[in-house]
Amino acid sequence: MHTTIVNERSLRTCNFPITLQDIRTLKELYRLKAETRDLREPIVRNIMKQRVVGKGCLESLKNALYSLETIYIDDYTGQRLLRLDGMKQIEVDLTYEIRELQKDIYYLEYGEDRFIEYLAKFIPGFSDYVTEGVEMLRSKSFSAFITDRDGTTNNYCGRYRSSIQPIYNSVFLSRFAKNCCRYPLIITSAPLKDFGILNVSINPEHIFVYAGSKGREFIDIDGDFHSFPIDQGKQEMIRLLNERMQLLLLDPSFEKFNFIGSALQIKFGQTTIARQDITRSVNEAESAAFLEKIKGIVRDIDPEGKNFRIEDTGLDIEIILTIDVDPKTGLIRDFDKGDGLEFICHKMDIDHAGEPVLVCGDTSSDLPMLKKAMEMYDDVWAIFVTRDETLMRRVRDICPKSYMVPYPDILLTILGLLSL
């Protein structure tokens, strides 16, 4: 375990230092976040190779943090404000961005042991959860590690484009993937790239299989791209849908929905658009009206409702291409993470027997992934990040060898300690 990470003299990892910035627009915020990704990625590579990190990197992270902390706060609402363009403004909650930078700075300054003590001060029951989780999985070597990202191994962020993976997160996760399993798979609902999971991850190359769009598209450990086949007619329909969505968001009345939460995500076989964010920054009536507008566009393109299914999470509107008819119910079925896991395992020829498998998730959308793992593997363990009692019961019903934790940082610490 690293006791000293930052050193005055070390290999240079800060090739593009971050300066203090006066952030006034959303575009400037996203540019700064992209700079933090470029900075964090080589830092993780150094730490994984047991090298110390130069103090210039730490100063750059502190500059980024101060630039975020000094964004204008409205005296009346108490919210930070950024301009979209011209005089149009939007309220932004920067809790994730600020908190994760603070944690990274502490991790680099004081080392891993003190960092874990630092987390324990702020997370209720942290030490007990971690101890129990480590004891449950101690000495196990996993054939596959199958996990969701947002809300599971990464704390939630108000805007996906800002959810750059922290340094400590990447070190814990990558070390576990390298030392404790043969096939580490990250399966997310987000797109693979432009803008997707590859744009917000800083893990070293050739460690993880990254799967976007619930597993319809993935990049294997060697960097080769694979995608689930889609009927040509359905491809044309989703192309039309995406054109209509992009045109809609050019309308000044609706452009704000491209800057909150998940924003517009054009995935492989699915399109997601945010209608609200976790801080409820959009008026509820306006959010509901936007949902009806999207439903109208889908009806125009697919009047019989055979090719698209709409799922409204309250925050995101997910428009999903159907794939076939469920033989048990006779109902049209859409692609889920269970289908994605099966597709990935088939393409990569992942062995279905032998060593145990660990599955991690945080919502009901991860249950098909867990169910499929139970079908495919003999020895499945699960850790879910949730405080939802109903979801806990459903997880336990599917997988008896399961464990529940309330926060992603608890799961990350368990994985980090298991990999030492």
GROMACS .gro file of C-alpha atoms in nm:
model
  420
    1MET     CA    1   0.000   0.000   0.000
    2HIS     CA    2   0.130   0.348  -0.082
    3THR     CA    3   0.222   0.552   0.225
    4THR     CA    4   0.385   0.828   0.021
    5ILE     CA    5   0.246   0.918  -0.320
    6VAL     CA    6   0.356   1.276  -0.380
    7ASN     CA    7   0.725   1.358  -0.401
    8GLU     CA    8   0.920   1.672  -0.487
    9ARG     CA    9   1.136   1.484  -0.739
   10SER     CA   10   0.970   1.220  -0.954
   11LEU     CA   11   0.888   1.128  -1.310
   12ARG     CA   12   0.705   1.413  -1.477
   13THR     CA   13   0.334   1.333  -1.513
   14CYS     CA   14   0.203   1.688  -1.532
   15ASN     CA   15   0.280   1.770  -1.895
   16PHE     CA   16  -0.018   2.008  -1.923
   17PRO     CA   17  -0.053   2.187  -1.588
   18ILE     CA   18  -0.391   2.330  -1.491
   19THR     CA   19  -0.389   2.701  -1.411
   20LEU     CA   20  -0.638   2.899  -1.206
   21GLN     CA   21  -0.942   2.975  -1.422
   22ASP     CA   22  -1.240   3.210  -1.405
   23ILE     CA   23  -1.524   2.970  -1.496
   24ARG     CA   24  -1.833   3.154  -1.616
   25THR     CA   25  -1.988   2.925  -1.880
   26LEU     CA   26  -2.086   2.559  -1.896
   27LYS     CA   27  -1.846   2.518  -2.187
   28GLU     CA   28  -1.559   2.641  -1.969
   29LEU     CA   29  -1.662   2.399  -1.694
   30TYR     CA   30  -1.651   2.103  -1.933
   31ARG     CA   31  -1.315   2.218  -2.069
   32LEU     CA   32  -1.170   2.227  -1.717
   33LYS     CA   33  -1.311   1.882  -1.643
   34ALA     CA   34  -1.147   1.749  -1.960
   35GLU     CA   35  -0.817   1.896  -1.838
   36THR     CA   36  -0.855   1.711  -1.507
   37ARG     CA   37  -0.902   1.387  -1.699
   38ASP     CA   38  -0.583   1.446  -1.898
   39LEU     CA   39  -0.401   1.515  -1.571
   40ARG     CA   40  -0.543   1.225  -1.369
   41GLU     CA   41  -0.480   0.952  -1.627
   42PRO     CA   42  -0.095   0.956  -1.615
   43ILE     CA   43  -0.103   0.997  -1.236
   44VAL     CA   44  -0.289   0.666  -1.208
   45ARG     CA   45  -0.037   0.499  -1.440
   46ASN     CA   46   0.248   0.616  -1.216
   47ILE     CA   47   0.079   0.495  -0.898
   48MET     CA   48  -0.002   0.156  -1.051
   49LYS     CA   49   0.368   0.119  -1.136
   50GLN     CA   50   0.463   0.201  -0.774
   51ARG     CA   51   0.606   0.539  -0.871
   52VAL     CA   52   0.557   0.862  -0.679
   53VAL     CA   53   0.384   1.164  -0.830
   54GLY     CA   54   0.533   1.510  -0.871
   55LYS     CA   55   0.408   1.802  -0.663
   56GLY     CA   56   0.321   1.993  -0.980
   57CYS     CA   57   0.034   1.750  -1.037
   58LEU     CA   58  -0.102   1.821  -0.690
   59GLU     CA   59  -0.084   2.196  -0.749
   60SER     CA   60  -0.277   2.154  -1.075
   61LEU     CA   61  -0.552   1.962  -0.896
   62LYS     CA   62  -0.568   2.236  -0.632
   63ASN     CA   63  -0.597   2.498  -0.906
   64ALA     CA   64  -0.886   2.304  -1.060
   65LEU     CA   65  -1.056   2.278  -0.721
   66TYR     CA   66  -1.020   2.650  -0.647
   67SER     CA   67  -1.151   2.735  -0.994
   68LEU     CA   68  -1.467   2.537  -0.920
   69GLU     CA   69  -1.510   2.668  -0.566
   70THR     CA   70  -1.499   3.030  -0.685
   71ILE     CA   71  -1.774   2.998  -0.949
   72TYR     CA   72  -2.033   3.268  -0.888
   73ILE     CA   73  -2.303   3.188  -0.630
   74ASP     CA   74  -2.635   3.370  -0.661
   75ASP     CA   75  -2.714   3.564  -0.341
   76TYR     CA   76  -3.086   3.491  -0.369
   77THR     CA   77  -3.091   3.118  -0.450
   78GLY     CA   78  -2.757   3.013  -0.303
   79GLN     CA   79  -2.688   2.818  -0.625
   80ARG     CA   80  -2.386   2.844  -0.852
   81LEU     CA   81  -2.472   2.992  -1.189
   82LEU     CA   82  -2.311   2.941  -1.528
   83ARG     CA   83  -2.406   3.084  -1.867
   84LEU     CA   84  -2.523   2.857  -2.146
   85ASP     CA   85  -2.456   3.126  -2.405
   86GLY     CA   86  -2.510   3.499  -2.418
   87MET     CA   87  -2.722   3.593  -2.116
   88LYS     CA   88  -2.891   3.255  -2.057
   89GLN     CA   89  -2.792   3.103  -1.725
   90ILE     CA   90  -2.833   2.764  -1.559
   91GLU     CA   91  -2.799   2.657  -1.196
   92VAL     CA   92  -2.527   2.395  -1.142
   93ASP     CA   93  -2.468   2.168  -0.845
   94LEU     CA   94  -2.093   2.098  -0.836
   95THR     CA   95  -2.097   1.870  -0.531
   96TYR     CA   96  -1.950   1.575  -0.723
   97GLU     CA   97  -1.682   1.773  -0.904
   98ILE     CA   98  -1.563   1.953  -0.588
   99ARG     CA   99  -1.589   1.656  -0.353
  100GLU     CA  100  -1.399   1.415  -0.580
  101LEU     CA  101  -1.117   1.666  -0.634
  102GLN     CA  102  -1.092   1.714  -0.257
  103LYS     CA  103  -1.065   1.338  -0.210
  104ASP     CA  104  -0.802   1.301  -0.482
  105ILE     CA  105  -0.592   1.579  -0.327
  106TYR     CA  106  -0.612   1.416   0.017
  107TYR     CA  107  -0.525   1.074  -0.131
  108LEU     CA  108  -0.214   1.211  -0.303
  109GLU     CA  109  -0.102   1.420  -0.005
  110TYR     CA  110  -0.145   1.166   0.274
  111GLY     CA  111  -0.139   0.820   0.115
  112GLU     CA  112  -0.384   0.532   0.108
  113ASP     CA  113  -0.401   0.437   0.477
  114ARG     CA  114  -0.491   0.786   0.592
  115PHE     CA  115  -0.722   0.830   0.294
  116ILE     CA  116  -0.930   0.530   0.402
  117GLU     CA  117  -0.944   0.677   0.755
  118TYR     CA  118  -1.057   1.004   0.595
  119LEU     CA  119  -1.346   0.830   0.414
  120ALA     CA  120  -1.449   0.662   0.741
  121LYS     CA  121  -1.499   1.003   0.905
  122PHE     CA  122  -1.769   1.104   0.658
  123ILE     CA  123  -1.952   0.780   0.570
  124PRO     CA  124  -2.177   0.631   0.842
  125GLY     CA  125  -2.086   0.270   0.928
  126PHE     CA  126  -1.796   0.276   0.681
  127SER     CA  127  -1.550   0.060   0.877
  128ASP     CA  128  -1.806  -0.209   0.964
  129TYR     CA  129  -1.928  -0.237   0.604
  130VAL     CA  130  -1.572  -0.257   0.472
  131THR     CA  131  -1.460  -0.515   0.728
  132GLU     CA  132  -1.759  -0.740   0.661
  133GLY     CA  133  -1.722  -0.711   0.283
  134VAL     CA  134  -1.350  -0.791   0.292
  135GLU     CA  135  -1.410  -1.092   0.517
  136MET     CA  136  -1.681  -1.223   0.285
  137LEU     CA  137  -1.459  -1.219  -0.025
  138ARG     CA  138  -1.113  -1.264   0.126
  139SER     CA  139  -0.874  -1.496  -0.066
  140LYS     CA  140  -1.114  -1.537  -0.358
  141SER     CA  141  -0.987  -1.521  -0.716
  142PHE     CA  142  -1.265  -1.435  -0.960
  143SER     CA  143  -1.308  -1.562  -1.312
  144ALA     CA  144  -1.508  -1.249  -1.398
  145PHE     CA  145  -1.580  -0.915  -1.233
  146ILE     CA  146  -1.898  -0.773  -1.389
  147THR     CA  147  -2.000  -0.425  -1.278
  148ASP     CA  148  -2.209  -0.120  -1.355
  149ARG     CA  149  -2.043   0.223  -1.327
  150ASP     CA  150  -2.259   0.519  -1.216
  151GLY     CA  151  -2.391   0.475  -0.864
  152THR     CA  152  -2.197   0.148  -0.826
  153THR     CA  153  -1.823   0.205  -0.867
  154ASN     CA  154  -1.858   0.581  -0.927
  155ASN     CA  155  -2.051   0.839  -0.725
  156TYR     CA  156  -2.341   1.004  -0.906
  157CYS     CA  157  -2.279   1.336  -1.079
  158GLY     CA  158  -2.536   1.595  -1.187
  159ARG     CA  159  -2.398   1.594  -1.543
  160TYR     CA  160  -2.253   1.286  -1.711
  161ARG     CA  161  -1.999   1.494  -1.903
  162SER     CA  162  -1.857   1.611  -1.569
  163SER     CA  163  -1.835   1.267  -1.409
  164ILE     CA  164  -1.461   1.222  -1.466
  165GLN     CA  165  -1.332   0.923  -1.271
  166PRO     CA  166  -1.124   1.020  -0.966
  167ILE     CA  167  -0.765   0.900  -0.913
  168TYR     CA  168  -0.832   0.701  -0.594
  169ASN     CA  169  -1.129   0.536  -0.765
  170SER     CA  170  -0.922   0.422  -1.062
  171VAL     CA  171  -0.637   0.290  -0.847
  172PHE     CA  172  -0.867   0.077  -0.626
  173LEU     CA  173  -1.070  -0.050  -0.920
  174SER     CA  174  -0.779  -0.119  -1.157
  175ARG     CA  175  -0.573  -0.290  -0.889
  176PHE     CA  176  -0.862  -0.526  -0.813
  177ALA     CA  177  -0.915  -0.594  -1.183
  178LYS     CA  178  -0.545  -0.679  -1.232
  179ASN     CA  179  -0.486  -0.880  -0.915
  180CYS     CA  180  -0.815  -1.055  -0.840
  181CYS     CA  181  -0.992  -1.151  -1.165
  182ARG     CA  182  -0.931  -1.268  -1.521
  183TYR     CA  183  -1.217  -1.090  -1.702
  184PRO     CA  184  -1.307  -0.742  -1.564
  185LEU     CA  185  -1.617  -0.608  -1.743
  186ILE     CA  186  -1.778  -0.266  -1.698
  187ILE     CA  187  -2.129  -0.270  -1.845
  188THR     CA  188  -2.308   0.066  -1.848
  189SER     CA  189  -2.619   0.214  -2.004
  190ALA     CA  190  -2.416   0.513  -2.124
  191PRO     CA  191  -2.266   0.523  -2.475
  192LEU     CA  192  -1.920   0.382  -2.530
  193LYS     CA  193  -1.772   0.711  -2.657
  194ASP     CA  194  -1.848   1.060  -2.795
  195PHE     CA  195  -1.967   1.123  -2.525
  196GLY     CA  196  -1.952   0.805  -2.316
  197ILE     CA  197  -1.772   0.587  -2.065
  198LEU     CA  198  -1.438   0.602  -2.249
  199ASN     CA  199  -1.443   0.982  -2.219
  200VAL     CA  200  -1.486   0.982  -1.840
  201SER     CA  201  -1.267   0.682  -1.744
  202ILE     CA  202  -0.898   0.711  -1.652
  203ASN     CA  203  -0.812   0.344  -1.588
  204PRO     CA  204  -0.488   0.227  -1.755
  205GLU     CA  205  -0.531   0.063  -2.097
  206HIS     CA  206  -0.575  -0.312  -2.144
  207ILE     CA  207  -0.725  -0.376  -1.802
  208PHE     CA  208  -1.103  -0.350  -1.852
  209VAL     CA  209  -1.355  -0.453  -2.111
  210TYR     CA  210  -1.574  -0.142  -2.155
  211ALA     CA  211  -1.931  -0.209  -2.266
  212GLY     CA  212  -2.171   0.075  -2.349
  213SER     CA  213  -2.540   0.085  -2.439
  214LYS     CA  214  -2.613  -0.201  -2.193
  215GLY     CA  215  -2.358  -0.419  -2.370
  216ARG     CA  216  -2.474  -0.368  -2.730
  217GLU     CA  217  -2.126  -0.228  -2.804
  218PHE     CA  218  -1.797  -0.301  -2.631
  219ILE     CA  219  -1.421  -0.269  -2.659
  220ASP     CA  220  -1.227  -0.573  -2.541
  221ILE     CA  221  -0.900  -0.569  -2.349
  222ASP     CA  222  -0.701  -0.565  -2.674
  223GLY     CA  223  -0.891  -0.255  -2.790
  224ASP     CA  224  -1.103  -0.428  -3.057
  225PHE     CA  225  -1.459  -0.301  -3.109
  226HIS     CA  226  -1.764  -0.531  -3.119
  227SER     CA  227  -2.136  -0.454  -3.162
  228PHE     CA  228  -2.462  -0.644  -3.138
  229PRO     CA  229  -2.629  -0.675  -3.481
  230ILE     CA  230  -2.929  -0.447  -3.543
  231ASP     CA  231  -3.183  -0.493  -3.822
  232GLN     CA  232  -3.133  -0.238  -4.102
  233GLY     CA  233  -3.491  -0.114  -4.076
  234LYS     CA  234  -3.454  -0.050  -3.703
  235GLN     CA  235  -3.122   0.126  -3.766
  236GLU     CA  236  -3.300   0.367  -4.000
  237MET     CA  237  -3.572   0.436  -3.744
  238ILE     CA  238  -3.326   0.519  -3.467
  239ARG     CA  239  -3.133   0.741  -3.710
  240LEU     CA  240  -3.451   0.938  -3.775
  241LEU     CA  241  -3.521   0.956  -3.403
  242ASN     CA  242  -3.174   1.094  -3.327
  243GLU     CA  243  -3.206   1.356  -3.601
  244ARG     CA  244  -3.541   1.472  -3.458
  245MET     CA  245  -3.397   1.484  -3.104
  246GLN     CA  246  -3.094   1.688  -3.208
  247LEU     CA  247  -3.317   1.930  -3.399
  248LEU     CA  248  -3.548   1.966  -3.098
  249LEU     CA  249  -3.259   2.059  -2.869
  250LEU     CA  250  -3.163   2.345  -3.100
  251ASP     CA  251  -3.493   2.511  -3.004
  252PRO     CA  252  -3.421   2.770  -2.728
  253SER     CA  253  -3.727   2.640  -2.541
  254PHE     CA  254  -3.568   2.296  -2.499
  255GLU     CA  255  -3.189   2.349  -2.517
  256LYS     CA  256  -3.149   2.332  -2.139
  257PHE     CA  257  -3.222   1.958  -2.151
  258ASN     CA  258  -2.892   1.909  -2.333
  259PHE     CA  259  -2.701   2.049  -2.036
  260ILE     CA  260  -2.853   1.870  -1.736
  261GLY     CA  261  -2.800   1.518  -1.604
  262SER     CA  262  -2.738   1.264  -1.877
  263ALA     CA  263  -2.808   1.527  -2.146
  264LEU     CA  264  -2.859   1.367  -2.490
  265GLN     CA  265  -2.686   1.031  -2.521
  266ILE     CA  266  -2.697   0.861  -2.860
  267LYS     CA  267  -2.621   0.500  -2.779
  268PHE     CA  268  -2.603   0.185  -2.985
  269GLY     CA  269  -2.967   0.080  -3.017
  270GLN     CA  270  -3.092   0.329  -2.761
  271THR     CA  271  -3.125   0.704  -2.712
  272THR     CA  272  -3.144   0.875  -2.374
  273ILE     CA  273  -3.237   1.235  -2.298
  274ALA     CA  274  -3.249   1.393  -1.954
  275ARG     CA  275  -3.572   1.565  -1.849
  276GLN     CA  276  -3.457   1.635  -1.493
  277ASP     CA  277  -3.144   1.607  -1.279
  278ILE     CA  278  -3.077   1.486  -0.926
  279THR     CA  279  -3.105   1.840  -0.787
  280ARG     CA  280  -3.446   1.898  -0.956
  281SER     CA  281  -3.322   2.209  -1.136
  282VAL     CA  282  -3.603   2.199  -1.396
  283ASN     CA  283  -3.958   2.302  -1.314
  284GLU     CA  284  -4.166   1.983  -1.279
  285ALA     CA  285  -4.441   2.100  -1.516
  286GLU     CA  286  -4.180   2.190  -1.778
  287SER     CA  287  -4.012   1.852  -1.731
  288ALA     CA  288  -4.344   1.668  -1.774
  289ALA     CA  289  -4.425   1.869  -2.087
  290PHE     CA  290  -4.087   1.776  -2.234
  291LEU     CA  291  -4.162   1.408  -2.170
  292GLU     CA  292  -4.488   1.438  -2.366
  293LYS     CA  293  -4.305   1.615  -2.648
  294ILE     CA  294  -4.058   1.323  -2.674
  295LYS     CA  295  -4.341   1.068  -2.665
  296GLY     CA  296  -4.503   1.253  -2.956
  297ILE     CA  297  -4.183   1.231  -3.164
  298VAL     CA  298  -4.156   0.857  -3.097
  299ARG     CA  299  -4.522   0.804  -3.197
  300ASP     CA  300  -4.460   0.990  -3.523
  301ILE     CA  301  -4.172   0.759  -3.614
  302ASP     CA  302  -4.316   0.435  -3.470
  303PRO     CA  303  -4.697   0.474  -3.470
  304GLU     CA  304  -4.766   0.106  -3.392
  305GLY     CA  305  -4.518   0.100  -3.105
  306LYS     CA  306  -4.343  -0.216  -3.226
  307ASN     CA  307  -3.989  -0.085  -3.260
  308PHE     CA  308  -3.937   0.148  -2.964
  309ARG     CA  309  -4.015   0.126  -2.596
  310ILE     CA  310  -4.002   0.436  -2.375
  311GLU     CA  311  -3.882   0.403  -2.018
  312ASP     CA  312  -3.914   0.712  -1.797
  313THR     CA  313  -3.694   0.703  -1.485
  314GLY     CA  314  -3.815   1.042  -1.364
  315LEU     CA  315  -3.477   1.186  -1.456
  316ASP     CA  316  -3.408   1.031  -1.797
  317ILE     CA  317  -3.626   0.936  -2.092
  318GLU     CA  318  -3.485   0.616  -2.240
  319ILE     CA  319  -3.600   0.523  -2.590
  320ILE     CA  320  -3.500   0.162  -2.648
  321LEU     CA  321  -3.505  -0.047  -2.963
  322THR     CA  322  -3.695  -0.373  -2.917
  323ILE     CA  323  -3.518  -0.694  -3.018
  324ASP     CA  324  -3.772  -0.977  -3.022
  325VAL     CA  325  -4.085  -1.126  -2.867
  326ASP     CA  326  -4.051  -1.294  -2.528
  327PRO     CA  327  -4.167  -1.654  -2.581
  328LYS     CA  328  -4.298  -1.676  -2.223
  329THR     CA  329  -4.518  -1.366  -2.227
  330GLY     CA  330  -4.569  -1.296  -2.597
  331LEU     CA  331  -4.466  -0.934  -2.532
  332ILE     CA  332  -4.213  -0.732  -2.731
  333ARG     CA  333  -3.884  -0.730  -2.541
  334ASP     CA  334  -3.603  -0.478  -2.540
  335PHE     CA  335  -3.229  -0.530  -2.493
  336ASP     CA  336  -3.111  -0.539  -2.131
  337LYS     CA  337  -2.777  -0.586  -1.951
  338GLY     CA  338  -2.837  -0.960  -1.934
  339ASP     CA  339  -2.842  -0.973  -2.314
  340GLY     CA  340  -2.530  -0.756  -2.315
  341LEU     CA  341  -2.345  -0.986  -2.075
  342GLU     CA  342  -2.437  -1.294  -2.280
  343PHE     CA  343  -2.325  -1.124  -2.603
  344ILE     CA  344  -1.990  -1.018  -2.452
  345CYS     CA  345  -1.919  -1.360  -2.303
  346HIS     CA  346  -2.002  -1.530  -2.634
  347LYS     CA  347  -1.780  -1.294  -2.838
  348MET     CA  348  -1.489  -1.325  -2.594
  349ASP     CA  349  -1.538  -1.696  -2.532
  350ILE     CA  350  -1.540  -1.644  -2.155
  351ASP     CA  351  -1.549  -1.979  -1.973
  352HIS     CA  352  -1.876  -2.040  -1.785
  353ALA     CA  353  -1.736  -2.276  -1.524
  354GLY     CA  354  -1.467  -2.288  -1.259
  355GLU     CA  355  -1.381  -1.987  -1.045
  356PRO     CA  356  -1.636  -1.760  -0.874
  357VAL     CA  357  -1.785  -1.451  -1.039
  358LEU     CA  358  -1.853  -1.113  -0.876
  359VAL     CA  359  -2.143  -0.895  -1.000
  360CYS     CA  360  -2.192  -0.535  -0.880
  361GLY     CA  361  -2.480  -0.295  -0.948
  362ASP     CA  362  -2.703  -0.034  -0.787
  363THR     CA  363  -3.046  -0.030  -0.957
  364SER     CA  364  -3.310  -0.265  -1.092
  365SER     CA  365  -3.161  -0.220  -1.441
  366ASP     CA  366  -2.863  -0.425  -1.317
  367LEU     CA  367  -3.082  -0.721  -1.212
  368PRO     CA  368  -3.096  -0.879  -1.563
  369MET     CA  369  -2.714  -0.880  -1.556
  370LEU     CA  370  -2.719  -1.061  -1.221
  371LYS     CA  371  -2.986  -1.308  -1.339
  372LYS     CA  372  -2.787  -1.390  -1.653
  373ALA     CA  373  -2.472  -1.444  -1.446
  374MET     CA  374  -2.666  -1.687  -1.225
  375GLU     CA  375  -2.770  -1.877  -1.539
  376MET     CA  376  -2.421  -1.886  -1.686
  377TYR     CA  377  -2.197  -1.942  -1.384
  378ASP     CA  378  -2.191  -2.191  -1.097
  379ASP     CA  379  -2.057  -1.967  -0.819
  380VAL     CA  380  -2.190  -1.609  -0.825
  381TRP     CA  381  -2.134  -1.343  -0.558
  382ALA     CA  382  -2.293  -0.998  -0.565
  383ILE     CA  383  -2.237  -0.660  -0.401
  384PHE     CA  384  -2.509  -0.400  -0.465
  385VAL     CA  385  -2.483  -0.034  -0.369
  386THR     CA  386  -2.830   0.059  -0.249
  387ARG     CA  387  -3.043   0.173   0.044
  388ASP     CA  388  -3.363   0.052  -0.125
  389GLU     CA  389  -3.507  -0.234   0.083
  390THR     CA  390  -3.717  -0.362  -0.208
  391LEU     CA  391  -3.413  -0.384  -0.435
  392MET     CA  392  -3.216  -0.554  -0.158
  393ARG     CA  393  -3.480  -0.827  -0.132
  394ARG     CA  394  -3.485  -0.877  -0.509
  395VAL     CA  395  -3.105  -0.909  -0.520
  396ARG     CA  396  -3.106  -1.165  -0.236
  397ASP     CA  397  -3.383  -1.362  -0.403
  398ILE     CA  398  -3.175  -1.388  -0.721
  399CYS     CA  399  -2.833  -1.438  -0.559
  400PRO     CA  400  -2.814  -1.577  -0.204
  401LYS     CA  401  -2.443  -1.488  -0.175
  402SER     CA  402  -2.501  -1.112  -0.187
  403TYR     CA  403  -2.398  -0.814   0.022
  404MET     CA  404  -2.546  -0.463   0.037
  405VAL     CA  405  -2.358  -0.137   0.097
  406PRO     CA  406  -2.502   0.217   0.093
  407TYR     CA  407  -2.225   0.409  -0.090
  408PRO     CA  408  -1.992   0.347  -0.388
  409ASP     CA  409  -1.684   0.444  -0.186
  410ILE     CA  410  -1.749   0.150   0.048
  411LEU     CA  411  -1.751  -0.093  -0.246
  412LEU     CA  412  -1.436   0.067  -0.389
  413THR     CA  413  -1.253   0.037  -0.057
  414ILE     CA  414  -1.351  -0.330  -0.024
  415LEU     CA  415  -1.214  -0.398  -0.374
  416GLY     CA  416  -0.901  -0.193  -0.307
  417LEU     CA  417  -0.820  -0.379   0.014
  418LEU     CA  418  -0.893  -0.720  -0.138
  419SER     CA  419  -0.635  -0.651  -0.410
  420LEU     CA  420  -0.341  -0.583  -0.177
   0.00000   0.00000   0.00000
